Short mmCIF file of C-alpha atoms and ligand atoms in Angstrom, two decimals:
data_model
loop_
_atom_site.label_atom_id
_atom_site.label_comp_id
_atom_site.label_asym_id
_atom_site.label_seq_id
_atom_site.Cartn_x
_atom_site.Cartn_y
_atom_site.Cartn_z
CA MET A 1 -12.80 -13.61 15.38
CA ILE A 2 -9.32 -12.92 14.10
CA ILE A 3 -6.84 -11.67 16.69
CA VAL A 4 -3.31 -10.61 15.79
CA ARG A 5 -0.52 -9.08 17.77
CA TRP A 6 2.50 -6.98 17.05
CA ALA A 7 5.18 -7.73 19.61
CA PRO A 8 8.08 -5.29 19.62
CA SER A 9 10.81 -5.43 22.26
CA PRO A 10 11.12 -1.94 23.73
CA THR A 11 14.91 -1.92 23.57
CA GLY A 12 15.22 1.03 21.18
CA ARG A 13 13.24 3.27 18.85
CA ILE A 14 11.51 1.38 16.07
CA HIS A 15 12.62 1.70 12.44
CA PRO A 16 10.84 0.91 9.16
CA GLY A 17 11.89 -2.74 9.46
CA ASN A 18 9.90 -2.93 12.72
CA ALA A 19 7.03 -0.92 11.30
CA ARG A 20 6.61 -3.54 8.57
CA PRO A 21 5.09 -6.27 10.79
CA ALA A 22 3.24 -3.58 12.78
CA LEU A 23 1.47 -2.55 9.57
CA LEU A 24 1.06 -5.98 8.00
CA ASN A 25 -0.69 -7.11 11.18
CA TRP A 26 -2.85 -3.98 11.10
CA PHE A 27 -3.89 -4.53 7.49
CA PHE A 28 -4.78 -8.12 8.25
CA ALA A 29 -6.85 -7.15 11.28
CA ARG A 30 -8.67 -4.40 9.36
CA ARG A 31 -9.33 -6.61 6.39
CA HIS A 32 -10.93 -9.26 8.57
CA ALA A 33 -12.57 -6.94 11.13
CA GLY A 34 -10.30 -8.50 13.73
CA ARG A 35 -8.58 -7.30 16.87
CA TYR A 36 -5.03 -5.98 17.18
CA VAL A 37 -3.01 -6.43 20.33
CA LEU A 38 0.12 -4.40 20.96
CA ARG A 39 2.36 -6.59 23.09
CA MET A 40 5.51 -5.20 24.64
CA ASP A 41 8.06 -8.00 24.78
CA ASP A 42 9.85 -6.48 27.74
CA THR A 43 11.08 -9.50 29.67
CA ASP A 44 14.68 -8.42 29.14
CA ALA A 45 14.79 -6.01 32.05
CA ALA A 46 18.36 -4.97 31.33
CA ARG A 47 17.59 -3.64 27.85
CA SER A 48 13.88 -2.74 27.90
CA THR A 49 12.78 0.67 29.11
CA ARG A 50 9.42 2.32 29.67
CA ALA A 51 10.63 5.29 27.63
CA PHE A 52 11.24 3.09 24.60
CA ALA A 53 7.82 1.45 25.11
CA ASP A 54 6.15 4.87 25.23
CA GLY A 55 8.09 5.87 22.12
CA ILE A 56 6.80 2.79 20.29
CA GLU A 57 3.21 3.67 21.20
CA GLN A 58 3.76 7.18 19.88
CA ASP A 59 5.36 6.00 16.65
CA LEU A 60 2.58 3.49 16.06
CA ALA A 61 -0.08 6.17 16.57
CA TRP A 62 1.78 8.49 14.22
CA LEU A 63 1.73 5.78 11.55
CA GLY A 64 -2.03 5.49 11.98
CA VAL A 65 -2.24 2.11 13.72
CA ARG A 66 -4.71 1.98 16.62
CA PRO A 67 -4.29 -1.14 18.79
CA ASP A 68 -7.36 -2.52 20.56
CA SER A 69 -5.31 -3.40 23.60
CA LEU A 70 -1.85 -3.19 25.08
CA VAL A 71 -0.15 -5.82 27.22
CA ARG A 72 3.28 -5.80 28.79
CA GLN A 73 5.05 -9.08 29.34
CA SER A 74 6.77 -7.66 32.42
CA GLU A 75 3.33 -7.63 34.10
CA ARG A 76 2.47 -11.21 33.20
CA THR A 77 5.21 -13.21 34.89
CA ALA A 78 2.74 -15.29 36.92
CA LEU A 79 1.38 -16.79 33.70
CA TYR A 80 4.85 -17.72 32.52
CA ASP A 81 5.72 -19.20 35.90
CA ALA A 82 2.65 -21.42 35.72
CA ALA A 83 3.60 -22.61 32.22
CA ARG A 84 7.17 -23.16 33.41
CA ASP A 85 5.97 -25.37 36.26
CA ARG A 86 3.77 -27.40 33.93
CA LEU A 87 6.63 -27.96 31.49
CA ILE A 88 8.94 -29.00 34.32
CA ALA A 89 6.32 -31.44 35.61
CA MET A 90 6.04 -32.96 32.11
CA GLY A 91 9.79 -33.31 31.84
CA ARG A 92 9.94 -30.88 28.91
CA LEU A 93 11.93 -28.22 30.75
CA TYR A 94 15.17 -29.23 32.44
CA PRO A 95 17.84 -27.43 34.44
CA CYS A 96 21.34 -27.02 32.96
CA TYR A 97 24.43 -25.78 34.75
CA GLU A 98 27.01 -25.26 32.03
CA THR A 99 28.73 -21.90 31.95
CA GLU A 100 29.12 -19.97 28.70
CA GLU A 101 32.76 -21.08 28.54
CA GLU A 102 31.83 -24.73 28.97
CA LEU A 103 29.26 -24.44 26.21
CA ASP A 104 31.81 -22.76 23.95
CA ARG A 105 34.21 -25.62 24.53
CA LYS A 106 31.52 -28.19 23.74
CA ARG A 107 30.69 -26.42 20.50
CA ALA A 108 34.34 -26.20 19.51
CA ARG A 109 34.82 -29.91 20.22
CA ALA A 110 31.74 -30.84 18.16
CA ARG A 111 33.07 -28.77 15.29
CA LEU A 112 36.45 -30.55 15.50
CA LEU A 113 34.68 -33.88 15.24
CA GLY A 114 32.75 -32.59 12.23
CA LYS A 115 29.46 -32.71 14.14
CA PRO A 116 26.83 -29.93 14.23
CA PRO A 117 27.29 -27.76 17.38
CA ILE A 118 24.10 -28.95 18.98
CA TYR A 119 23.73 -29.03 22.76
CA ASP A 120 24.51 -32.59 23.91
CA ARG A 121 21.82 -32.74 26.61
CA ALA A 122 24.42 -33.69 29.23
CA ALA A 123 22.25 -31.99 31.86
CA LEU A 124 19.52 -34.58 31.30
CA SER A 125 21.70 -37.26 32.85
CA LEU A 126 22.55 -35.32 36.01
CA THR A 127 21.47 -37.06 39.19
CA ASP A 128 19.89 -35.30 42.16
CA GLU A 129 23.27 -35.44 43.90
CA ASP A 130 25.02 -33.88 40.88
CA ARG A 131 22.57 -31.02 40.91
CA ALA A 132 22.87 -30.55 44.66
CA ARG A 133 26.65 -30.40 44.32
CA LEU A 134 26.51 -27.86 41.47
CA GLU A 135 24.09 -25.68 43.40
CA ALA A 136 26.34 -25.93 46.46
CA GLU A 137 29.13 -24.55 44.25
CA GLY A 138 26.91 -21.52 43.74
CA ARG A 139 25.75 -22.41 40.24
CA ARG A 140 22.22 -21.44 39.28
CA PRO A 141 20.52 -23.37 36.49
CA HIS A 142 19.27 -22.05 33.21
CA TRP A 143 16.42 -24.07 31.73
CA ARG A 144 16.16 -25.74 28.36
CA PHE A 145 13.11 -27.01 26.54
CA ARG A 146 13.50 -30.64 25.47
CA LEU A 147 12.64 -30.67 21.78
CA ASP A 148 10.88 -33.64 20.21
CA GLY A 149 13.45 -33.63 17.46
CA ARG A 150 11.10 -34.10 14.53
CA PRO A 151 10.08 -32.32 11.35
CA VAL A 152 7.54 -29.70 12.45
CA GLN A 153 5.29 -28.72 9.57
CA PHE A 154 3.15 -25.66 9.15
CA ALA A 155 1.33 -23.96 6.29
CA ASP A 156 2.74 -20.44 6.19
CA LEU A 157 0.29 -17.91 4.72
CA ILE A 158 3.13 -16.14 2.91
CA LYS A 159 5.89 -18.68 2.40
CA GLY A 160 3.75 -21.74 1.81
CA GLN A 161 4.29 -25.15 3.36
CA GLN A 162 7.26 -25.09 5.75
CA THR A 163 9.18 -27.76 7.59
CA VAL A 164 11.48 -27.03 10.51
CA ASN A 165 13.37 -30.04 11.70
CA THR A 166 13.89 -29.59 15.42
CA ALA A 167 16.28 -32.58 15.40
CA SER A 168 18.91 -30.25 13.98
CA MET A 169 18.48 -27.67 16.73
CA SER A 170 19.83 -27.33 20.26
CA ASP A 171 17.24 -27.53 22.99
CA PRO A 172 16.48 -23.82 23.40
CA VAL A 173 17.12 -22.00 26.66
CA LEU A 174 13.79 -20.61 27.86
CA ILE A 175 14.85 -19.28 31.25
CA ARG A 176 18.13 -17.57 32.10
CA ALA A 177 20.18 -18.40 35.19
CA ASP A 178 18.81 -15.26 36.87
CA GLY A 179 15.27 -16.65 36.44
CA SER A 180 14.27 -14.21 33.70
CA TYR A 181 12.48 -15.45 30.59
CA LEU A 182 13.83 -15.28 27.09
CA TYR A 183 11.36 -14.33 24.39
CA THR A 184 10.34 -17.86 23.30
CA LEU A 185 8.13 -19.13 26.13
CA PRO A 186 6.32 -15.89 27.13
CA SER A 187 5.46 -15.38 23.48
CA VAL A 188 3.74 -18.75 23.25
CA VAL A 189 2.03 -18.38 26.63
CA ASP A 190 0.67 -14.97 25.62
CA ASP A 191 -0.39 -16.13 22.18
CA ILE A 192 -2.43 -18.87 23.87
CA ASP A 193 -3.78 -16.64 26.65
CA LEU A 194 -4.75 -13.80 24.31
CA GLY A 195 -6.33 -16.15 21.78
CA ILE A 196 -4.01 -15.06 18.97
CA THR A 197 -5.24 -16.64 15.74
CA HIS A 198 -2.53 -15.39 13.38
CA VAL A 199 1.14 -14.67 14.03
CA ILE A 200 2.47 -12.32 11.36
CA ARG A 201 6.16 -11.59 11.75
CA GLY A 202 9.51 -11.44 9.98
CA GLU A 203 10.99 -14.53 8.34
CA ASP A 204 13.91 -14.40 10.78
CA HIS A 205 11.48 -16.19 13.12
CA VAL A 206 10.78 -19.25 10.94
CA SER A 207 13.05 -21.58 12.91
CA ASN A 208 11.63 -20.23 16.21
CA THR A 209 8.28 -21.31 14.88
CA GLY A 210 9.40 -24.93 14.90
CA THR A 211 10.28 -24.65 18.59
CA GLN A 212 7.21 -22.63 19.43
CA ILE A 213 4.82 -25.06 17.76
CA GLU A 214 6.28 -27.77 19.98
CA ILE A 215 5.68 -25.56 23.01
CA PHE A 216 2.09 -24.75 21.94
CA GLU A 217 1.45 -28.46 21.67
CA ALA A 218 3.13 -29.28 24.98
CA LEU A 219 0.97 -26.67 26.72
CA GLY A 220 -2.16 -27.88 24.91
CA GLY A 221 -2.77 -24.49 23.28
CA ALA A 222 -4.27 -23.89 19.86
CA VAL A 223 -1.45 -23.39 17.35
CA PRO A 224 -2.03 -20.12 15.48
CA VAL A 225 -1.64 -19.71 11.74
CA PHE A 226 1.77 -18.28 10.84
CA ALA A 227 2.74 -15.78 8.16
CA HIS A 228 6.42 -14.88 7.83
CA HIS A 229 7.17 -11.86 5.68
CA ASN A 230 10.38 -10.88 3.93
CA LEU A 231 12.61 -8.47 5.83
CA LEU A 232 13.23 -4.86 4.95
CA THR A 233 16.78 -3.72 4.39
CA ASP A 234 18.03 -0.16 4.26
CA ALA A 235 19.21 1.46 1.03
CA ALA A 236 22.65 -0.12 1.46
CA GLY A 237 21.07 -3.57 1.67
CA GLN A 238 21.79 -3.86 5.42
CA GLY A 239 19.18 -4.73 8.01
CA PHE A 240 17.88 -1.74 9.94
CA SER A 241 19.25 -1.60 13.45
CA LYS A 242 17.48 -0.42 16.57
CA ARG A 243 20.74 0.14 18.34
CA LEU A 244 22.02 2.51 15.70
CA GLY A 245 18.97 4.67 16.33
CA SER A 246 19.49 6.15 12.90
CA GLN A 247 16.63 5.82 10.46
CA SER A 248 14.15 5.46 13.30
CA ILE A 249 10.51 6.29 12.69
CA ALA A 250 10.99 9.23 15.08
CA GLN A 251 13.80 10.58 12.93
CA PHE A 252 11.76 10.31 9.77
CA ARG A 253 8.97 12.19 11.58
CA GLU A 254 11.37 14.91 12.70
CA ALA A 255 12.72 15.16 9.16
CA GLY A 256 9.20 16.13 8.08
CA TYR A 257 8.06 13.04 6.22
CA GLU A 258 4.35 12.25 5.97
CA PRO A 259 3.36 9.27 8.13
CA MET A 260 1.53 7.81 5.14
CA ALA A 261 4.72 7.90 3.05
CA ILE A 262 6.63 5.99 5.72
CA ALA A 263 3.76 3.54 6.24
CA ILE A 264 3.51 2.82 2.52
CA MET A 265 7.25 2.40 2.06
CA ALA A 266 7.62 0.20 5.14
CA SER A 267 4.75 -2.08 4.20
CA LEU A 268 4.61 -2.15 0.39
CA THR A 269 8.31 -2.26 -0.48
CA GLY A 270 8.93 -5.82 -1.64
CA THR A 271 5.30 -6.49 -2.56
CA SER A 272 3.57 -6.38 -5.92
CA LEU A 273 1.11 -3.69 -4.76
CA SER A 274 2.29 -0.43 -6.26
CA ILE A 275 3.98 2.27 -4.23
CA GLU A 276 1.76 5.27 -4.76
CA PRO A 277 -0.30 7.61 -2.60
CA TYR A 278 -3.17 5.91 -0.77
CA GLU A 279 -5.46 8.07 1.28
CA THR A 280 -5.94 5.69 4.17
CA LEU A 281 -4.36 2.57 5.59
CA ASP A 282 -7.73 0.88 5.14
CA GLU A 283 -7.44 1.40 1.41
CA ILE A 284 -4.17 -0.56 1.49
CA ALA A 285 -5.68 -3.16 3.82
CA ALA A 286 -8.46 -3.79 1.32
CA ARG A 287 -5.99 -4.39 -1.49
CA LEU A 288 -2.97 -6.07 0.01
CA ASP A 289 -3.14 -9.82 -0.06
CA PHE A 290 -0.37 -11.98 1.40
CA SER A 291 0.17 -13.54 -2.01
CA MET A 292 1.52 -10.13 -3.11
CA ILE A 293 4.41 -10.21 -0.64
CA SER A 294 7.56 -11.27 -2.43
CA HIS A 295 9.94 -13.88 -1.07
CA GLY A 296 13.14 -11.94 -1.70
CA PRO A 297 14.51 -9.16 0.48
CA ALA A 298 12.82 -5.78 0.29
CA ARG A 299 15.01 -2.72 -0.07
CA PHE A 300 13.77 0.52 1.47
CA ASP A 301 14.83 3.15 -1.03
CA THR A 302 15.01 6.71 0.30
CA ALA A 303 14.85 8.23 -3.20
CA GLU A 304 11.58 6.37 -3.70
CA LEU A 305 10.43 7.60 -0.29
CA ASP A 306 11.19 11.21 -1.25
CA ALA A 307 9.30 10.85 -4.52
CA LEU A 308 6.31 9.27 -2.77
CA ASN A 309 6.29 11.92 -0.04
CA ALA A 310 6.14 14.64 -2.70
CA ARG A 311 3.34 12.88 -4.59
CA ILE A 312 1.30 12.60 -1.40
CA LEU A 313 1.66 16.33 -0.78
CA HIS A 314 0.86 17.23 -4.38
CA ALA A 315 -2.46 15.44 -4.04
CA LEU A 316 -3.25 16.59 -0.49
CA PRO A 317 -6.66 18.33 -0.37
CA TYR A 318 -6.87 21.72 1.33
CA GLU A 319 -9.16 20.32 4.01
CA SER A 320 -6.40 17.92 5.08
CA ALA A 321 -3.76 20.64 5.00
CA ARG A 322 -5.73 23.43 6.65
CA ALA A 323 -4.88 22.80 10.31
CA ARG A 324 -1.22 22.23 9.53
CA LEU A 325 -1.09 25.40 7.46
CA SER A 326 -2.63 27.41 10.23
CA ALA A 327 0.03 26.09 12.63
CA LEU A 328 2.52 27.74 10.25
CA GLY A 329 0.48 30.93 10.21
CA LEU A 330 -0.80 30.32 6.68
CA GLU A 331 -4.24 29.99 5.13
CA GLY A 332 -6.08 30.05 1.83
CA GLU A 333 -7.15 27.31 -0.50
CA ALA A 334 -5.99 29.13 -3.65
CA MET A 335 -2.51 29.55 -2.14
CA TRP A 336 -2.41 25.84 -1.20
CA LEU A 337 -3.54 24.64 -4.62
CA LEU A 338 -1.03 26.93 -6.33
CA LEU A 339 1.96 25.91 -4.26
CA ARG A 340 1.48 22.29 -3.18
CA ASP A 341 2.99 20.89 -6.41
CA ASN A 342 6.35 22.33 -5.41
CA LEU A 343 6.58 20.67 -2.00
CA ARG A 344 8.93 17.90 -1.05
CA LYS A 345 8.16 18.22 2.65
CA PHE A 346 5.05 19.86 4.05
CA ASP A 347 6.92 22.62 5.85
CA ASP A 348 8.50 23.77 2.55
CA ILE A 349 5.20 25.60 2.13
CA ALA A 350 6.41 28.37 4.47
CA GLU A 351 9.22 29.21 2.05
CA TRP A 352 7.00 29.00 -1.02
CA ALA A 353 4.32 31.16 0.59
CA LYS A 354 6.81 34.03 0.54
CA LEU A 355 6.16 34.26 -3.20
CA LEU A 356 2.81 35.69 -2.15
CA THR A 357 3.63 37.51 1.01
CA GLY A 358 7.29 38.35 0.47
CA PRO A 359 10.04 38.97 1.08
CA VAL A 360 11.40 37.84 -2.27
CA ALA A 361 14.94 38.61 -3.42
CA PRO A 362 14.48 39.28 -7.15
CA VAL A 363 17.14 37.88 -9.48
CA ILE A 364 17.84 40.46 -12.18
CA ALA A 365 20.49 40.07 -14.88
CA ASP A 366 22.07 43.31 -16.11
CA GLU A 367 21.03 42.66 -19.69
CA ASP A 368 17.38 42.29 -18.60
CA ARG A 369 17.23 45.47 -16.51
CA GLU A 370 15.80 47.62 -19.27
CA PHE A 371 13.34 44.93 -20.34
CA LEU A 372 12.12 44.56 -16.76
CA ALA A 373 11.77 48.31 -16.31
CA LEU A 374 9.55 48.35 -19.39
CA ALA A 375 7.61 45.37 -17.98
CA LYS A 376 7.05 47.35 -14.80
CA SER A 377 5.53 50.25 -16.73
CA LEU A 378 3.23 47.87 -18.61
CA LEU A 379 1.93 46.04 -15.52
CA PRO A 380 -1.90 46.14 -15.92
CA PRO A 381 -4.03 47.94 -13.32
CA GLU A 382 -5.95 45.94 -10.75
CA PRO A 383 -8.30 44.07 -10.33
CA TRP A 384 -6.18 41.08 -11.30
CA ASP A 385 -7.27 37.60 -12.27
CA GLU A 386 -5.92 34.63 -14.21
CA THR A 387 -6.05 36.60 -17.48
CA THR A 388 -3.74 39.35 -16.23
CA TRP A 389 -0.55 37.43 -16.99
CA GLY A 390 -1.64 36.89 -20.61
CA GLN A 391 -2.51 40.58 -21.12
CA TRP A 392 0.77 41.71 -19.64
CA THR A 393 3.04 39.33 -21.56
CA ASP A 394 1.16 39.96 -24.84
CA ALA A 395 1.80 43.66 -24.42
CA LEU A 396 5.48 43.01 -23.63
CA LYS A 397 5.87 40.70 -26.61
CA ALA A 398 4.38 43.36 -28.90
CA ALA A 399 6.62 46.08 -27.46
CA THR A 400 9.94 44.14 -27.44
CA GLY A 401 9.63 41.26 -29.91
CA ARG A 402 10.83 38.88 -27.16
CA LYS A 403 9.14 35.52 -26.92
CA GLY A 404 9.46 32.14 -25.21
CA LYS A 405 12.16 31.78 -22.57
CA ALA A 406 13.67 35.22 -23.28
CA LEU A 407 10.31 36.75 -22.44
CA PHE A 408 9.24 34.58 -19.51
CA LEU A 409 12.41 33.65 -17.62
CA PRO A 410 13.51 37.20 -16.66
CA LEU A 411 9.98 37.85 -15.37
CA ARG A 412 9.98 34.67 -13.32
CA LEU A 413 13.46 35.37 -11.90
CA ALA A 414 12.46 38.88 -10.90
CA LEU A 415 9.04 38.03 -9.47
CA THR A 416 10.02 34.84 -7.61
CA GLY A 417 13.81 34.96 -7.31
CA ARG A 418 14.11 31.48 -8.85
CA PRO A 419 13.95 29.72 -12.20
CA ASP A 420 11.25 27.19 -11.25
CA GLY A 421 8.03 27.20 -9.28
CA PRO A 422 4.31 27.75 -9.60
CA GLU A 423 2.44 29.00 -12.64
CA LEU A 424 2.86 32.76 -12.85
CA LYS A 425 -0.62 33.13 -14.30
CA SER A 426 -2.03 31.92 -10.97
CA LEU A 427 0.62 33.54 -8.81
CA LEU A 428 0.00 37.07 -10.07
CA PRO A 429 -3.52 37.60 -8.69
CA LEU A 430 -2.54 36.05 -5.36
CA ALA A 431 0.60 38.15 -4.94
CA GLY A 432 -1.07 41.37 -6.13
CA ARG A 433 0.17 44.38 -8.06
CA LYS A 434 1.94 46.12 -5.19
CA ALA A 435 4.19 43.13 -4.47
CA CYS A 436 4.99 42.67 -8.17
CA LEU A 437 5.89 46.34 -8.61
CA ALA A 438 8.29 46.07 -5.69
CA ARG A 439 10.13 43.13 -7.36
CA LEU A 440 10.67 44.89 -10.71
CA PRO A 441 13.49 47.41 -11.13
N1 LIG B 501 9.71 -9.48 20.24
C1 LIG B 501 9.88 -10.30 19.08
C2 LIG B 501 10.63 -9.52 18.03
O1 LIG B 501 10.63 -8.32 18.06
C3 LIG B 501 8.52 -10.74 18.58
C4 LIG B 501 8.54 -11.74 17.49
C5 LIG B 501 7.14 -12.31 17.31
O2 LIG B 501 6.34 -11.63 16.67
O3 LIG B 501 6.83 -13.37 17.84
O4 LIG B 501 11.30 -10.08 17.18
#
């Protein structure tokens, strides 16, 4: 059984860059009939809020992802404490007392000597008396994991064979001086406890993976398979930022985008699977293979998003639009099929529907006034159907000699108030004779 997890930190609203791993995990789970765990990485009590966590659940549901279970790290501290105690007993986790300033000085000194700014492990040589003295001074330890300092290898499902040499890394701090856990240890403990088989996440975590594999092994847990995907950047080539709050999934929703358009853009940008309308996420899941994910950065292009959103609407069947139309006080399949090709956002339909129901502000050029008055007198009697337009314009052509644009454009401008829009042949029977008469001078 395949089990994946998506592990956002609820420290802000999620953006497309966060939605990417949420979706890639979902596709993988669906493709392999696996399970999907939503894990809130909320150990940072100062920055995580329940409101952000609730927002993430909402955004995920809007995108169409349905987790099988939800866990919150803030409720699982006992597990982390047990792992902490085991690592301490093995000598893999050790207390350190340096302040930030002391660490800064050490790094600066290493740099001066031309050495990499790696933590010097001074705390490992503290005696019991040293520690007692430091604690008596009121210092509280933070805790570092003692790395093996070796090339850690793993076969990444996206990036291929990877080596992270932990000898070139500082022993990572796993526990802050206030006793709270940083992300690294709880993540491993949960991955073991929840039986996670595959960790699919952004490539900014590759070097963490070196550390985490060492922790998996120290705790005797099964090391999952890793897949690190390329990161999404915004249109300017910058990483999306949670703190900015701009370009959040919630904002795209409020701006009227289709969830499917956002899901496709967030997941398929920077892959070789084409960006086009798919009806369901499962359809993407069936097609997207990790070998299709490119290794370069993936730029989220809003012009491409707009084009995709429009294409999705232009293909949206009436059955899928019906409830949303009725929320806008609209109905009718013929109306939907006539107008959907003009939509950029779903709610644009309310404006377009006025072509049928009015009011329309006709646009009438002075030089066309006479022509349009004649057109009014030649408007065929009802009942109207799709042939009415042809009869009417044939009669007008015969009476005035006008043809092409000179014939059609003044009619369109008068009947719809704009130079573009739906086929008049189909619009006429839906709008009806009375409405058309009212728009002609
Ligand atoms: N909370 C981490 C993040 O958002 C999770 C990374 C992971 O998937 O392990 O970056």
